[in-house]
């Protein structure tokens, strides 16, 4: 679904931050992405959902070269990829359920209330559907962000340090949801500094661990 070949990227066309990266993300795969702060993990993930375009090399997403996508093509790609950020943003004047429905509204689709109800159950936020985002805890915000990320039934979820602000129990709850999503045959790309979380995940799923170091993408050792 994502195929990157010899991709390099530098902001404003400057010195490459990421160089000569190649990766294939298969349907149903689970990848963790690690690397020192500032190594370019967020940048790499933004390239994967065509929020940034490569400076050189090739980036194919769902069989299409991202540099050749029209505005509609980019919008279609974004519907196939759900994104969860470390600090998810919501429209604070709308209830949580409406925030989860936003991608459907933006896509001009009728809001599927049954699906929203199912998603609220899935992320254990049924009690909070009518609440407003500022009243949610950090873990609840991340679970709401995950529900919003999957409402368009994406084939891939990209999570950029989603547990960065969460304690261990909340991190595990979010990880468990991503594992469930993966076990439905969907792909996950998960950036994290938390090696214990990676070890916990590997007890349940086969995950590859990627690391960005010295601008390059490496496959981390099996010991992780
Ligand atoms: N929009 C931008 N314009 C220019 N430079 C940027 C931009 N965004 C990020 N950078 C720089 O690119 C480098 C990599 O940033 P990035 O956020 O991708 O790293 P990261 O590995 O995700 O970091 P962290 O783990 O701290 O979140 C940093 O030096 C950052 O300052």
PDB file of C-alpha atoms and ligand atoms in Angstrom:
ATOM      1  CA  UNK A   1       0.000   0.000   0.000  1.00  0.00           C
ATOM      2  CA  UNK A   2       2.988   2.271   0.583  1.00  0.00           C
ATOM      3  CA  UNK A   3       6.108   1.807  -1.444  1.00  0.00           C
ATOM      4  CA  UNK A   4       9.031   4.093  -0.976  1.00  0.00           C
ATOM      5  CA  UNK A   5      12.132   3.812  -3.129  1.00  0.00           C
ATOM      6  CA  UNK A   6      15.334   5.733  -2.478  1.00  0.00           C
ATOM      7  CA  UNK A   7      13.339   8.589  -1.052  1.00  0.00           C
ATOM      8  CA  UNK A   8      15.102  11.714   0.209  1.00  0.00           C
ATOM      9  CA  UNK A   9      13.598  14.780   1.787  1.00  0.00           C
ATOM     10  CA  UNK A  10      14.846  18.165   2.998  1.00  0.00           C
ATOM     11  CA  UNK A  11      12.656  21.030   4.175  1.00  0.00           C
ATOM     12  CA  UNK A  12      12.509  23.875   1.638  1.00  0.00           C
ATOM     13  CA  UNK A  13      14.570  21.734  -0.720  1.00  0.00           C
ATOM     14  CA  UNK A  14      17.556  22.174   1.631  1.00  0.00           C
ATOM     15  CA  UNK A  15      20.013  19.693   3.102  1.00  0.00           C
ATOM     16  CA  UNK A  16      18.329  16.234   3.272  1.00  0.00           C
ATOM     17  CA  UNK A  17      16.897  15.366   6.649  1.00  0.00           C
ATOM     18  CA  UNK A  18      15.966  11.902   5.366  1.00  0.00           C
ATOM     19  CA  UNK A  19      18.098  10.180   2.736  1.00  0.00           C
ATOM     20  CA  UNK A  20      17.825   7.174   0.469  1.00  0.00           C
ATOM     21  CA  UNK A  21      14.940   5.526   2.292  1.00  0.00           C
ATOM     22  CA  UNK A  22      13.187   2.459   0.944  1.00  0.00           C
ATOM     23  CA  UNK A  23      10.246   0.712   2.554  1.00  0.00           C
ATOM     24  CA  UNK A  24       7.223  -1.351   1.594  1.00  0.00           C
ATOM     25  CA  UNK A  25       4.195  -1.295   3.886  1.00  0.00           C
ATOM     26  CA  UNK A  26       2.043  -4.326   3.136  1.00  0.00           C
ATOM     27  CA  UNK A  27      -1.654  -4.594   3.953  1.00  0.00           C
ATOM     28  CA  UNK A  28      -2.082  -6.021   7.439  1.00  0.00           C
ATOM     29  CA  UNK A  29       1.460  -5.204   8.551  1.00  0.00           C
ATOM     30  CA  UNK A  30       2.461  -3.508  11.811  1.00  0.00           C
ATOM     31  CA  UNK A  31       5.541  -1.268  11.873  1.00  0.00           C
ATOM     32  CA  UNK A  32       6.964   0.661  14.767  1.00  0.00           C
ATOM     33  CA  UNK A  33       9.158   3.653  14.021  1.00  0.00           C
ATOM     34  CA  UNK A  34      11.764   4.780  16.508  1.00  0.00           C
ATOM     35  CA  UNK A  35      14.680   7.170  16.443  1.00  0.00           C
ATOM     36  CA  UNK A  36      16.156  10.024  18.440  1.00  0.00           C
ATOM     37  CA  UNK A  37      14.213  13.220  18.943  1.00  0.00           C
ATOM     38  CA  UNK A  38      14.610  15.375  15.862  1.00  0.00           C
ATOM     39  CA  UNK A  39      15.700  12.461  13.652  1.00  0.00           C
ATOM     40  CA  UNK A  40      12.713  12.987  11.380  1.00  0.00           C
ATOM     41  CA  UNK A  41      10.005  10.544  12.487  1.00  0.00           C
ATOM     42  CA  UNK A  42       7.163  13.034  12.110  1.00  0.00           C
ATOM     43  CA  UNK A  43       8.584  14.158   8.789  1.00  0.00           C
ATOM     44  CA  UNK A  44       8.766  10.542   7.609  1.00  0.00           C
ATOM     45  CA  UNK A  45       5.152   9.896   8.615  1.00  0.00           C
ATOM     46  CA  UNK A  46       4.002  13.093   6.870  1.00  0.00           C
ATOM     47  CA  UNK A  47       5.647  11.792   3.690  1.00  0.00           C
ATOM     48  CA  UNK A  48       3.675   8.553   4.097  1.00  0.00           C
ATOM     49  CA  UNK A  49       0.332  10.351   4.000  1.00  0.00           C
ATOM     50  CA  UNK A  50       1.431  12.842   1.330  1.00  0.00           C
ATOM     51  CA  UNK A  51       1.348  15.801   3.678  1.00  0.00           C
ATOM     52  CA  UNK A  52       4.882  16.354   2.360  1.00  0.00           C
ATOM     53  CA  UNK A  53       6.268  15.302  -1.002  1.00  0.00           C
ATOM     54  CA  UNK A  54       9.711  13.754  -1.492  1.00  0.00           C
ATOM     55  CA  UNK A  55      12.615  15.891  -2.700  1.00  0.00           C
ATOM     56  CA  UNK A  56      13.826  12.902  -4.713  1.00  0.00           C
ATOM     57  CA  UNK A  57      13.109   9.210  -5.080  1.00  0.00           C
ATOM     58  CA  UNK A  58       9.737   7.597  -5.495  1.00  0.00           C
ATOM     59  CA  UNK A  59       6.771   7.413  -3.178  1.00  0.00           C
ATOM     60  CA  UNK A  60       3.824   5.253  -4.217  1.00  0.00           C
ATOM     61  CA  UNK A  61       0.678   5.158  -2.107  1.00  0.00           C
ATOM     62  CA  UNK A  62      -2.067   2.684  -3.017  1.00  0.00           C
ATOM     63  CA  UNK A  63      -0.519   2.210  -6.435  1.00  0.00           C
ATOM     64  CA  UNK A  64      -0.274   5.910  -7.278  1.00  0.00           C
ATOM     65  CA  UNK A  65       2.803   8.128  -7.414  1.00  0.00           C
ATOM     66  CA  UNK A  66       2.072  10.815  -4.809  1.00  0.00           C
ATOM     67  CA  UNK A  67       3.817  13.516  -6.842  1.00  0.00           C
ATOM     68  CA  UNK A  68       1.252  12.992  -9.604  1.00  0.00           C
ATOM     69  CA  UNK A  69      -1.866  13.136  -7.445  1.00  0.00           C
ATOM     70  CA  UNK A  70      -4.429  15.857  -8.048  1.00  0.00           C
ATOM     71  CA  UNK A  71      -6.068  17.625  -5.123  1.00  0.00           C
ATOM     72  CA  UNK A  72      -8.911  15.078  -5.319  1.00  0.00           C
ATOM     73  CA  UNK A  73      -6.376  12.264  -5.465  1.00  0.00           C
ATOM     74  CA  UNK A  74      -4.733  13.528  -2.277  1.00  0.00           C
ATOM     75  CA  UNK A  75      -8.171  13.759  -0.598  1.00  0.00           C
ATOM     76  CA  UNK A  76      -8.913  10.171  -1.654  1.00  0.00           C
ATOM     77  CA  UNK A  77      -5.563   9.032  -0.248  1.00  0.00           C
ATOM     78  CA  UNK A  78      -6.269  10.755   3.071  1.00  0.00           C
ATOM     79  CA  UNK A  79      -9.490   8.763   3.374  1.00  0.00           C
ATOM     80  CA  UNK A  80      -7.473   5.568   3.136  1.00  0.00           C
ATOM     81  CA  UNK A  81      -5.049   6.653   5.839  1.00  0.00           C
ATOM     82  CA  UNK A  82      -6.169   7.573   9.345  1.00  0.00           C
ATOM     83  CA  UNK A  83      -3.751   9.706  11.356  1.00  0.00           C
ATOM     84  CA  UNK A  84      -3.427  10.052  15.131  1.00  0.00           C
ATOM     85  CA  UNK A  85      -1.104  12.732  16.508  1.00  0.00           C
ATOM     86  CA  UNK A  86       0.564  13.044  19.904  1.00  0.00           C
ATOM     87  CA  UNK A  87      -1.555  16.096  20.659  1.00  0.00           C
ATOM     88  CA  UNK A  88      -4.829  15.609  18.777  1.00  0.00           C
ATOM     89  CA  UNK A  89      -6.872  18.704  18.046  1.00  0.00           C
ATOM     90  CA  UNK A  90     -10.655  18.809  18.259  1.00  0.00           C
ATOM     91  CA  UNK A  91     -13.352  21.372  17.649  1.00  0.00           C
ATOM     92  CA  UNK A  92     -13.976  22.172  21.295  1.00  0.00           C
ATOM     93  CA  UNK A  93     -17.475  23.576  20.747  1.00  0.00           C
ATOM     94  CA  UNK A  94     -18.691  20.254  19.272  1.00  0.00           C
ATOM     95  CA  UNK A  95     -19.446  17.118  21.321  1.00  0.00           C
ATOM     96  CA  UNK A  96     -17.004  14.241  21.118  1.00  0.00           C
ATOM     97  CA  UNK A  97     -19.389  12.192  18.919  1.00  0.00           C
ATOM     98  CA  UNK A  98     -19.595  15.047  16.394  1.00  0.00           C
ATOM     99  CA  UNK A  99     -15.827  15.405  16.388  1.00  0.00           C
ATOM    100  CA  UNK A 100     -15.521  11.709  15.584  1.00  0.00           C
ATOM    101  CA  UNK A 101     -18.010  12.201  12.730  1.00  0.00           C
ATOM    102  CA  UNK A 102     -16.096  15.144  11.232  1.00  0.00           C
ATOM    103  CA  UNK A 103     -14.256  13.183   8.512  1.00  0.00           C
ATOM    104  CA  UNK A 104     -17.644  11.969   7.184  1.00  0.00           C
ATOM    105  CA  UNK A 105     -19.018  15.501   7.223  1.00  0.00           C
ATOM    106  CA  UNK A 106     -15.923  16.893   5.486  1.00  0.00           C
ATOM    107  CA  UNK A 107     -16.220  14.150   2.835  1.00  0.00           C
ATOM    108  CA  UNK A 108     -19.852  15.163   2.237  1.00  0.00           C
ATOM    109  CA  UNK A 109     -21.156  11.807   3.460  1.00  0.00           C
ATOM    110  CA  UNK A 110     -24.221  11.317   5.631  1.00  0.00           C
ATOM    111  CA  UNK A 111     -23.244  10.869   9.253  1.00  0.00           C
ATOM    112  CA  UNK A 112     -23.528   7.189  10.151  1.00  0.00           C
ATOM    113  CA  UNK A 113     -24.813   7.314  13.735  1.00  0.00           C
ATOM    114  CA  UNK A 114     -24.672   3.519  14.150  1.00  0.00           C
ATOM    115  CA  UNK A 115     -21.012   3.529  13.195  1.00  0.00           C
ATOM    116  CA  UNK A 116     -20.273   6.392  15.585  1.00  0.00           C
ATOM    117  CA  UNK A 117     -22.043   4.532  18.332  1.00  0.00           C
ATOM    118  CA  UNK A 118     -20.011   1.379  17.585  1.00  0.00           C
ATOM    119  CA  UNK A 119     -16.792   3.388  17.557  1.00  0.00           C
ATOM    120  CA  UNK A 120     -17.629   5.049  20.872  1.00  0.00           C
ATOM    121  CA  UNK A 121     -18.112   1.559  22.310  1.00  0.00           C
ATOM    122  CA  UNK A 122     -14.904   0.325  20.724  1.00  0.00           C
ATOM    123  CA  UNK A 123     -12.791   3.079  22.286  1.00  0.00           C
ATOM    124  CA  UNK A 124     -14.803   2.886  25.538  1.00  0.00           C
ATOM    125  CA  UNK A 125     -16.087   6.438  25.323  1.00  0.00           C
ATOM    126  CA  UNK A 126     -19.812   5.744  25.220  1.00  0.00           C
ATOM    127  CA  UNK A 127     -20.304   7.825  28.385  1.00  0.00           C
ATOM    128  CA  UNK A 128     -18.457  10.728  26.778  1.00  0.00           C
ATOM    129  CA  UNK A 129     -20.124  10.982  23.366  1.00  0.00           C
ATOM    130  CA  UNK A 130     -22.122  14.049  24.381  1.00  0.00           C
ATOM    131  CA  UNK A 131     -19.265  15.609  26.356  1.00  0.00           C
ATOM    132  CA  UNK A 132     -17.009  18.301  24.962  1.00  0.00           C
ATOM    133  CA  UNK A 133     -13.357  17.617  24.204  1.00  0.00           C
ATOM    134  CA  UNK A 134     -11.863  19.856  26.924  1.00  0.00           C
ATOM    135  CA  UNK A 135     -13.451  17.588  29.550  1.00  0.00           C
ATOM    136  CA  UNK A 136     -11.595  14.483  28.322  1.00  0.00           C
ATOM    137  CA  UNK A 137      -8.455  13.090  29.938  1.00  0.00           C
ATOM    138  CA  UNK A 138      -5.323  12.598  27.838  1.00  0.00           C
ATOM    139  CA  UNK A 139      -6.061   8.904  27.287  1.00  0.00           C
ATOM    140  CA  UNK A 140      -9.682   9.633  26.385  1.00  0.00           C
ATOM    141  CA  UNK A 141      -8.560  12.280  23.890  1.00  0.00           C
ATOM    142  CA  UNK A 142      -6.254   9.774  22.194  1.00  0.00           C
ATOM    143  CA  UNK A 143      -9.011   7.168  22.012  1.00  0.00           C
ATOM    144  CA  UNK A 144     -11.395   9.756  20.537  1.00  0.00           C
ATOM    145  CA  UNK A 145      -8.684  10.662  18.011  1.00  0.00           C
ATOM    146  CA  UNK A 146      -8.339   6.984  17.102  1.00  0.00           C
ATOM    147  CA  UNK A 147     -12.107   6.647  16.599  1.00  0.00           C
ATOM    148  CA  UNK A 148     -12.017   9.713  14.343  1.00  0.00           C
ATOM    149  CA  UNK A 149      -9.023   8.274  12.466  1.00  0.00           C
ATOM    150  CA  UNK A 150     -10.829   5.024  11.634  1.00  0.00           C
ATOM    151  CA  UNK A 151     -14.310   6.345  10.841  1.00  0.00           C
ATOM    152  CA  UNK A 152     -13.592   6.357   7.099  1.00  0.00           C
ATOM    153  CA  UNK A 153     -12.529   2.677   7.389  1.00  0.00           C
ATOM    154  CA  UNK A 154      -8.926   3.355   6.355  1.00  0.00           C
ATOM    155  CA  UNK A 155      -6.553   0.602   5.271  1.00  0.00           C
ATOM    156  CA  UNK A 156      -3.703   2.133   7.260  1.00  0.00           C
ATOM    157  CA  UNK A 157      -3.470   4.040  10.526  1.00  0.00           C
ATOM    158  CA  UNK A 158      -0.435   6.235  11.097  1.00  0.00           C
ATOM    159  CA  UNK A 159       0.092   7.112  14.754  1.00  0.00           C
ATOM    160  CA  UNK A 160       2.716   9.737  15.596  1.00  0.00           C
ATOM    161  CA  UNK A 161       3.785   9.219  19.213  1.00  0.00           C
ATOM    162  CA  UNK A 162       0.156   8.819  20.288  1.00  0.00           C
ATOM    163  CA  UNK A 163       1.200   7.606  23.739  1.00  0.00           C
ATOM    164  CA  UNK A 164       3.805  10.339  24.289  1.00  0.00           C
ATOM    165  CA  UNK A 165       1.698  12.038  26.974  1.00  0.00           C
ATOM    166  CA  UNK A 166       0.077   8.932  28.465  1.00  0.00           C
ATOM    167  CA  UNK A 167       0.915   6.757  31.435  1.00  0.00           C
ATOM    168  CA  UNK A 168       1.613   3.058  30.977  1.00  0.00           C
ATOM    169  CA  UNK A 169      -1.949   1.799  31.471  1.00  0.00           C
ATOM    170  CA  UNK A 170      -3.410   4.338  29.062  1.00  0.00           C
ATOM    171  CA  UNK A 171      -0.634   3.615  26.551  1.00  0.00           C
ATOM    172  CA  UNK A 172      -1.470  -0.083  26.698  1.00  0.00           C
ATOM    173  CA  UNK A 173      -5.165   0.595  26.170  1.00  0.00           C
ATOM    174  CA  UNK A 174      -4.387   2.571  23.034  1.00  0.00           C
ATOM    175  CA  UNK A 175      -1.909  -0.045  21.851  1.00  0.00           C
ATOM    176  CA  UNK A 176      -4.518  -2.789  22.381  1.00  0.00           C
ATOM    177  CA  UNK A 177      -6.958  -0.891  20.155  1.00  0.00           C
ATOM    178  CA  UNK A 178      -4.347  -0.534  17.429  1.00  0.00           C
ATOM    179  CA  UNK A 179      -3.563  -4.245  17.711  1.00  0.00           C
ATOM    180  CA  UNK A 180      -7.284  -5.029  17.329  1.00  0.00           C
ATOM    181  CA  UNK A 181      -7.409  -2.774  14.271  1.00  0.00           C
ATOM    182  CA  UNK A 182      -4.375  -4.569  12.856  1.00  0.00           C
ATOM    183  CA  UNK A 183      -5.927  -7.967  13.530  1.00  0.00           C
ATOM    184  CA  UNK A 184      -8.756  -6.994  11.194  1.00  0.00           C
ATOM    185  CA  UNK A 185      -6.163  -7.041   8.425  1.00  0.00           C
ATOM    186  CA  UNK A 186      -5.366  -3.331   8.495  1.00  0.00           C
ATOM    187  CA  UNK A 187      -1.869  -1.830   8.513  1.00  0.00           C
ATOM    188  CA  UNK A 188      -0.421   0.267  11.328  1.00  0.00           C
ATOM    189  CA  UNK A 189       2.610   2.557  11.345  1.00  0.00           C
ATOM    190  CA  UNK A 190       3.323   3.663  14.911  1.00  0.00           C
ATOM    191  CA  UNK A 191       6.086   6.099  15.930  1.00  0.00           C
ATOM    192  CA  UNK A 192       7.185   5.811  19.541  1.00  0.00           C
ATOM    193  CA  UNK A 193      10.160   6.286  21.832  1.00  0.00           C
ATOM    194  CA  UNK A 194       8.775   3.689  24.206  1.00  0.00           C
ATOM    195  CA  UNK A 195      10.723   0.468  23.758  1.00  0.00           C
ATOM    196  CA  UNK A 196       8.708  -1.245  26.513  1.00  0.00           C
ATOM    197  CA  UNK A 197       5.562  -0.626  24.505  1.00  0.00           C
ATOM    198  CA  UNK A 198       7.191  -2.197  21.453  1.00  0.00           C
ATOM    199  CA  UNK A 199       8.214  -5.228  23.511  1.00  0.00           C
ATOM    200  CA  UNK A 200       4.676  -5.550  24.899  1.00  0.00           C
ATOM    201  CA  UNK A 201       3.214  -5.373  21.383  1.00  0.00           C
ATOM    202  CA  UNK A 202       5.580  -8.014  20.068  1.00  0.00           C
ATOM    203  CA  UNK A 203       4.118 -10.522  22.501  1.00  0.00           C
ATOM    204  CA  UNK A 204       0.838 -10.279  20.593  1.00  0.00           C
ATOM    205  CA  UNK A 205       1.695  -9.421  17.017  1.00  0.00           C
ATOM    206  CA  UNK A 206       4.456  -9.715  14.486  1.00  0.00           C
ATOM    207  CA  UNK A 207       5.762  -6.183  14.215  1.00  0.00           C
ATOM    208  CA  UNK A 208       8.766  -4.834  12.372  1.00  0.00           C
ATOM    209  CA  UNK A 209      10.725  -2.114  14.108  1.00  0.00           C
ATOM    210  CA  UNK A 210      12.175   0.642  11.955  1.00  0.00           C
ATOM    211  CA  UNK A 211      14.661   3.170  13.212  1.00  0.00           C
ATOM    212  CA  UNK A 212      15.743   6.465  11.733  1.00  0.00           C
ATOM    213  CA  UNK A 213      19.411   7.111  12.431  1.00  0.00           C
ATOM    214  CA  UNK A 214      21.848   9.331  10.565  1.00  0.00           C
ATOM    215  CA  UNK A 215      19.118  10.247   8.068  1.00  0.00           C
ATOM    216  CA  UNK A 216      18.645   6.603   7.071  1.00  0.00           C
ATOM    217  CA  UNK A 217      15.895   4.112   7.685  1.00  0.00           C
ATOM    218  CA  UNK A 218      17.118   0.920   9.305  1.00  0.00           C
ATOM    219  CA  UNK A 219      15.452  -2.265  10.435  1.00  0.00           C
ATOM    220  CA  UNK A 220      16.058  -2.554  14.185  1.00  0.00           C
ATOM    221  CA  UNK A 221      17.372  -5.805  15.644  1.00  0.00           C
ATOM    222  CA  UNK A 222      15.128  -8.715  16.553  1.00  0.00           C
ATOM    223  CA  UNK A 223      16.094  -8.206  20.213  1.00  0.00           C
ATOM    224  CA  UNK A 224      13.631  -5.340  20.453  1.00  0.00           C
TER     225      UNK A 224
HETATM  226  N1  LIG B   1       8.063  22.506   8.857  1.00  0.00           N
HETATM  227  C1  LIG B   1       9.372  22.420   9.094  1.00  0.00           C
HETATM  228  N2  LIG B   1      10.234  23.269   8.486  1.00  0.00           N
HETATM  229  C2  LIG B   1      11.571  23.157   8.708  1.00  0.00           C
HETATM  230  N3  LIG B   1      12.128  22.257   9.541  1.00  0.00           N
HETATM  231  C3  LIG B   1      11.313  21.400  10.168  1.00  0.00           C
HETATM  232  C4  LIG B   1       9.899  21.433   9.978  1.00  0.00           C
HETATM  233  N4  LIG B   1       9.348  20.461  10.726  1.00  0.00           N
HETATM  234  C5  LIG B   1      10.363  19.829  11.360  1.00  0.00           C
HETATM  235  N5  LIG B   1      11.547  20.403  11.028  1.00  0.00           N
HETATM  236  C6  LIG B   1      12.867  20.001  11.506  1.00  0.00           C
HETATM  237  O1  LIG B   1      13.129  18.687  11.022  1.00  0.00           O
HETATM  238  C7  LIG B   1      13.813  17.920  12.021  1.00  0.00           C
HETATM  239  C8  LIG B   1      13.048  16.627  12.278  1.00  0.00           C
HETATM  240  O2  LIG B   1      11.794  16.946  12.869  1.00  0.00           O
HETATM  241  P1  LIG B   1      10.711  15.838  13.150  1.00  0.00           P
HETATM  242  O3  LIG B   1       9.609  16.500  13.902  1.00  0.00           O
HETATM  243  O4  LIG B   1      10.382  15.133  11.893  1.00  0.00           O
HETATM  244  O5  LIG B   1      11.533  14.848  14.111  1.00  0.00           O
HETATM  245  P2  LIG B   1      11.023  13.747  15.150  1.00  0.00           P
HETATM  246  O6  LIG B   1      11.974  12.604  15.043  1.00  0.00           O
HETATM  247  O7  LIG B   1       9.582  13.476  14.918  1.00  0.00           O
HETATM  248  O8  LIG B   1      11.214  14.485  16.532  1.00  0.00           O
HETATM  249  P3  LIG B   1      10.511  14.225  17.964  1.00  0.00           P
HETATM  250  O9  LIG B   1      10.823  12.819  18.367  1.00  0.00           O
HETATM  251  O10 LIG B   1      11.189  15.225  18.850  1.00  0.00           O
HETATM  252  O11 LIG B   1       9.043  14.496  17.782  1.00  0.00           O
HETATM  253  C9  LIG B   1      13.949  18.812  13.247  1.00  0.00           C
HETATM  254  O12 LIG B   1      15.238  19.373  13.237  1.00  0.00           O
HETATM  255  C10 LIG B   1      12.897  19.866  13.023  1.00  0.00           C
HETATM  256  O13 LIG B   1      13.277  21.088  13.604  1.00  0.00           O
END
